[in-house]
Short mmCIF file of C-alpha atoms in Angstrom, two decimals:
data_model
loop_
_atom_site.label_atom_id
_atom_site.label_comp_id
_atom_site.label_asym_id
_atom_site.label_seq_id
_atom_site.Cartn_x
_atom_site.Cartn_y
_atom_site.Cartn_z
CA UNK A 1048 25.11 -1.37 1.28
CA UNK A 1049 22.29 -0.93 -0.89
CA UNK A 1050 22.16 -4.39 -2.34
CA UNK A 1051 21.23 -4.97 1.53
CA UNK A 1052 18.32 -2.82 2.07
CA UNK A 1053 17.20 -4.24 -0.91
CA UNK A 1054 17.18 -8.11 0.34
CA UNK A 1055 16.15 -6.61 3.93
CA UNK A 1056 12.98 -4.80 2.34
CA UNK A 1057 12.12 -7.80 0.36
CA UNK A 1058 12.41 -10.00 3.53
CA UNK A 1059 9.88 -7.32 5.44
CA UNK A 1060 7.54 -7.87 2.44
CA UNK A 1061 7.57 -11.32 2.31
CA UNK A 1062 7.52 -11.84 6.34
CA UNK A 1063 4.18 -9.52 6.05
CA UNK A 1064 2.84 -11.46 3.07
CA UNK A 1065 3.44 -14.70 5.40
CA UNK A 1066 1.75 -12.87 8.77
CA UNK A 1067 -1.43 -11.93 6.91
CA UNK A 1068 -2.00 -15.55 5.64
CA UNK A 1069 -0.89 -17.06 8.87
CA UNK A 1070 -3.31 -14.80 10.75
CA UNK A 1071 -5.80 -15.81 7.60
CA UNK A 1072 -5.05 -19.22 8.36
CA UNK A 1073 -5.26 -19.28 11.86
CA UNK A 1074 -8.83 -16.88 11.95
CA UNK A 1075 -10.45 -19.66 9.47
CA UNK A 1076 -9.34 -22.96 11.17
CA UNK A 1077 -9.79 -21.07 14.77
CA UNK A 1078 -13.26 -18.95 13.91
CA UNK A 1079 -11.29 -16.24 15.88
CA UNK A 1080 -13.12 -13.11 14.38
CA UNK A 1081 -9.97 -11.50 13.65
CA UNK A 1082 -11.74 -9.06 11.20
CA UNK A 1083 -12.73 -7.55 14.60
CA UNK A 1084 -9.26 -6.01 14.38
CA UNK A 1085 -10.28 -3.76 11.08
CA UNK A 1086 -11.40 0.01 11.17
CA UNK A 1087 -14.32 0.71 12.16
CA UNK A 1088 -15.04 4.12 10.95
CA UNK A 1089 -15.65 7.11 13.92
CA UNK A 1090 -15.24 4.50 16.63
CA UNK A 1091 -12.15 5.62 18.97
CA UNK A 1092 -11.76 1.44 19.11
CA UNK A 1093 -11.38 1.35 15.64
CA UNK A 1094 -8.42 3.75 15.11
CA UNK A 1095 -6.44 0.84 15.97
CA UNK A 1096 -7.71 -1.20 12.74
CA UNK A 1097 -5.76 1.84 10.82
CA UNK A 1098 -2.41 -0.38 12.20
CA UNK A 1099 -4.34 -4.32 11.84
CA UNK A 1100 -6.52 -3.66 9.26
CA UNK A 1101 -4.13 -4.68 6.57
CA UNK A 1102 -2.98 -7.89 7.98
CA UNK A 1103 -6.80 -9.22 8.23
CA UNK A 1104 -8.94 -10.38 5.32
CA UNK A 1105 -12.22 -11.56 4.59
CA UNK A 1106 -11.70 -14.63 3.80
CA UNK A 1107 -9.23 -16.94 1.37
CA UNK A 1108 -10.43 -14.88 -1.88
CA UNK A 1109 -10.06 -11.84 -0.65
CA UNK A 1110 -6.11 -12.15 0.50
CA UNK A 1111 -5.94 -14.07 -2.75
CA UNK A 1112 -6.71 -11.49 -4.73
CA UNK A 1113 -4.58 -8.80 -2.75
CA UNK A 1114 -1.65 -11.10 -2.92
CA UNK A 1115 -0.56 -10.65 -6.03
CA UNK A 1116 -0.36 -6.77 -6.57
CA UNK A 1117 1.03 -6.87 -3.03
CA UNK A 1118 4.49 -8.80 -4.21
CA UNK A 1119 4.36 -7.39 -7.58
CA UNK A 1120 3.63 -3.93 -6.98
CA UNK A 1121 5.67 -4.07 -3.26
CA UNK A 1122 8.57 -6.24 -4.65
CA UNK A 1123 9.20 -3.29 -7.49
CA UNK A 1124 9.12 -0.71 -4.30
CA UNK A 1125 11.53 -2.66 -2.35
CA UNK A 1126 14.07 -2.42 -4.70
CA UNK A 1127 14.51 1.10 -3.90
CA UNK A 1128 15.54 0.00 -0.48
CA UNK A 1129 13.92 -0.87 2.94
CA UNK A 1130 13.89 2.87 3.64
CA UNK A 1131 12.11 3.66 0.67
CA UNK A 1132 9.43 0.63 1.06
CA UNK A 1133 8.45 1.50 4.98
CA UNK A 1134 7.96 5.38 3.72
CA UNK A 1135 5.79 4.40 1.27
CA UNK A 1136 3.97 1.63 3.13
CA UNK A 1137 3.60 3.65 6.08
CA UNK A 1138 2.24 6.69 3.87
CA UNK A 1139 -0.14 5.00 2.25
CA UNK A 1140 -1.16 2.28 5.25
CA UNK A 1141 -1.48 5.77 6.93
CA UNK A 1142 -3.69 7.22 4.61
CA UNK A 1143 -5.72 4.65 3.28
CA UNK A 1144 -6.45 3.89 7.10
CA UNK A 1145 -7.51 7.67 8.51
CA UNK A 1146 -9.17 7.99 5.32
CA UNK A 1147 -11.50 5.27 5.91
CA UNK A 1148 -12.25 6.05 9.77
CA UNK A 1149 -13.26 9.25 8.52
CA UNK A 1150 -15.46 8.83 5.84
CA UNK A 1151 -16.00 5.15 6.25
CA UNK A 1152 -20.39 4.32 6.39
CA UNK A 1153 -20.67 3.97 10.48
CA UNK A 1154 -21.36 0.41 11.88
CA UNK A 1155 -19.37 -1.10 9.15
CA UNK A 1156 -16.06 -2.96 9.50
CA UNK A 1157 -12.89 -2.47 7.05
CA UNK A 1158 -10.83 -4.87 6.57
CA UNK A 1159 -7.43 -5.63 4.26
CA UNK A 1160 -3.90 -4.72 2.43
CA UNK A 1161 -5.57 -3.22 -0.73
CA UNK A 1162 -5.67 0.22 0.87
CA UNK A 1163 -2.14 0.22 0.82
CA UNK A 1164 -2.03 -1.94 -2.83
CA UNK A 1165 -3.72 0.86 -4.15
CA UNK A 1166 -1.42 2.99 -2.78
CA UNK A 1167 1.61 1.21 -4.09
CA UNK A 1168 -0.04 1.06 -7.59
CA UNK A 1169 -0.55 5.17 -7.36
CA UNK A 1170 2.65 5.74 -5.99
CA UNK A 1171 4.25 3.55 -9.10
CA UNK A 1172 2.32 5.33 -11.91
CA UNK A 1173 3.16 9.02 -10.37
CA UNK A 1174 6.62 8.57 -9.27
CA UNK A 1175 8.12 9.34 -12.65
CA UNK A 1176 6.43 12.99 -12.50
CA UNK A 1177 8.51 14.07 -10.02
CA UNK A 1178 11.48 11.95 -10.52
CA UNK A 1179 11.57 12.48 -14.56
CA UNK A 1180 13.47 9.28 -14.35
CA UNK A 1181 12.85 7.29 -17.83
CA UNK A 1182 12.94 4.06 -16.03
CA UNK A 1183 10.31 5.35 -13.46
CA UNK A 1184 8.24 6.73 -15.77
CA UNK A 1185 7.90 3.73 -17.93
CA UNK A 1186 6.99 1.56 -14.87
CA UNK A 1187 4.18 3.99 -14.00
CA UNK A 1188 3.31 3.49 -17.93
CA UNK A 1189 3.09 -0.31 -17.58
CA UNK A 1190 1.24 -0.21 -14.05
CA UNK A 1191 -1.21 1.95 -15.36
CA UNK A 1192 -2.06 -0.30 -18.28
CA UNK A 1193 -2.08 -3.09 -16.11
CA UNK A 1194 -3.84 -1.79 -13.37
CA UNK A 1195 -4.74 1.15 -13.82
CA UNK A 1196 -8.41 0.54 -14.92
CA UNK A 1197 -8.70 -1.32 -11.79
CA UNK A 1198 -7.70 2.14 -9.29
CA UNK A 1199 -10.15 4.11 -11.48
CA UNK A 1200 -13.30 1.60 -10.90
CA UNK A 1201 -12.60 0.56 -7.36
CA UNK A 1202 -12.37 3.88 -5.90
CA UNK A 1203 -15.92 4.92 -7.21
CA UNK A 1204 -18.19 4.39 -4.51
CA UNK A 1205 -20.16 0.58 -4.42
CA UNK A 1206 -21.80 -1.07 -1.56
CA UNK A 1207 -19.73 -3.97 0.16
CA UNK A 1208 -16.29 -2.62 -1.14
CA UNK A 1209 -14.12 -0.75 1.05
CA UNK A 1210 -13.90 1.80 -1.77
CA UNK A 1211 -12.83 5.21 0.78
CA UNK A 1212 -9.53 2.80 1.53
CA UNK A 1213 -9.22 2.13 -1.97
CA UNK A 1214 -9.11 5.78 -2.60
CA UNK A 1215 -7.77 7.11 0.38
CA UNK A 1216 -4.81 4.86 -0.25
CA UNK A 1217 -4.43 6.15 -3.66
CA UNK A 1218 -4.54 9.58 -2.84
CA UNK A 1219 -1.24 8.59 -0.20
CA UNK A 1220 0.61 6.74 -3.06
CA UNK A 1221 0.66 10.00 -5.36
CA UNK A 1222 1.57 11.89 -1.89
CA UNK A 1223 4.56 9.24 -1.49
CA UNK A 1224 5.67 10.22 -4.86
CA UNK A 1225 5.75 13.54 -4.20
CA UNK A 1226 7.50 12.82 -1.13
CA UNK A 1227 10.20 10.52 -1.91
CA UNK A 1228 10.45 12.06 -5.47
CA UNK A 1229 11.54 15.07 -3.24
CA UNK A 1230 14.08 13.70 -0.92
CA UNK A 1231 15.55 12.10 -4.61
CA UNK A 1232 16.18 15.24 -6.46
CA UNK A 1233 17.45 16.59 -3.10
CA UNK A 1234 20.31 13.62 -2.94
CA UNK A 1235 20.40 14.39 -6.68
CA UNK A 1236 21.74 17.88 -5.66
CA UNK A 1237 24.11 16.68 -3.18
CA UNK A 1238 26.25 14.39 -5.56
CA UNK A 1239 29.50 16.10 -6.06
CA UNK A 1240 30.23 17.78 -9.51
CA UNK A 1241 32.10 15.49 -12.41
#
């Protein structure tokens, strides 16, 4: 059964890897002005960009650049299940999203997945904390080598980068942790005696 949610959450990842450059695609051959669709920070209009934001880029570089950690960082997630990918995507899309409408500099547009990257990337360094799984641990080890210089600098405030979704996002990964790193010592508790 799990082996299932497994190949059903990589599916969802790859099928939203595919909409955002098909939408890319489609807004650069078209000149639709899909980043229309992002947040646009205290704007009642742009609480829906919290939900679109993430499948519309700036461009070919910038969904270049977020592809990558996406299937990395979301392909290591998935193999916890689909459950366990939509909490943490949702968490973190969540987060990342509200986080910018709130704080976001007014009259500005938002636009892009590494909101919820970022909060994938968090959510892999911190799970081990509350897991104290050796295997998780180690993966937050390796991310944060990796990647982990790259959280630090892009959450620190620069003009023309979304840096309150970079941070926001971040801040729901480590939540996600503590979340799901709840529900597992809970099932943890439940498995019969040996």
């Amino acid at each position: 059964m799990r082996e299932r949610g497994v190949h059903t959450a990589l599916a969802l990842l790859a099928g939203s890897l595919a909409l955002m450059w098909a939408l890319e695609i489609a807004d650069q051959t078209g000149d639709l002005g899909l980043d229309r669709l992002g947040i646009e920070p205290r704007e009642p209009a742009g609480l829906l960009g919290i939900l679109f934001a993430p499948f519309v880029h700036g461009g070919y570089a910038h969904l270049v650049s977020n592809t990558v950690p996406l299937v990395v960082f979301g392909s290591v997630i998935a193999l916890g299940g689909l459950r366990r990918l939509v909490t943490v995507t949702v968490i973190c899309g969540l987060a990342a999203g509200a986080g910018t409408w709130m704080v976001g500099e007014s009259g500005s547009i938002h636009v892009g997945a590494s909101g919820v990257i970022f909060g994938y990337a968090s959510f892999l360094m911190v799970r081990g904390l509350y897991t104290r799984d050796v295997f998780h641990v180690l993966i937050g080890v390796l991310v944060f080598l990796f990647y982990g210089g790259t959280v630090l600098l892009a959450t620190v405030p620069a003009p023309g980068i979304s840096w309150q979704g970079h941070l926001f996002g971040a801040l729901g990964g480590v939540f996600a942790a503590a979340w799901e790193g709840r529900g597992d010592q809970a099932a943890a508790g439940r498995e019969p005696a040996r």
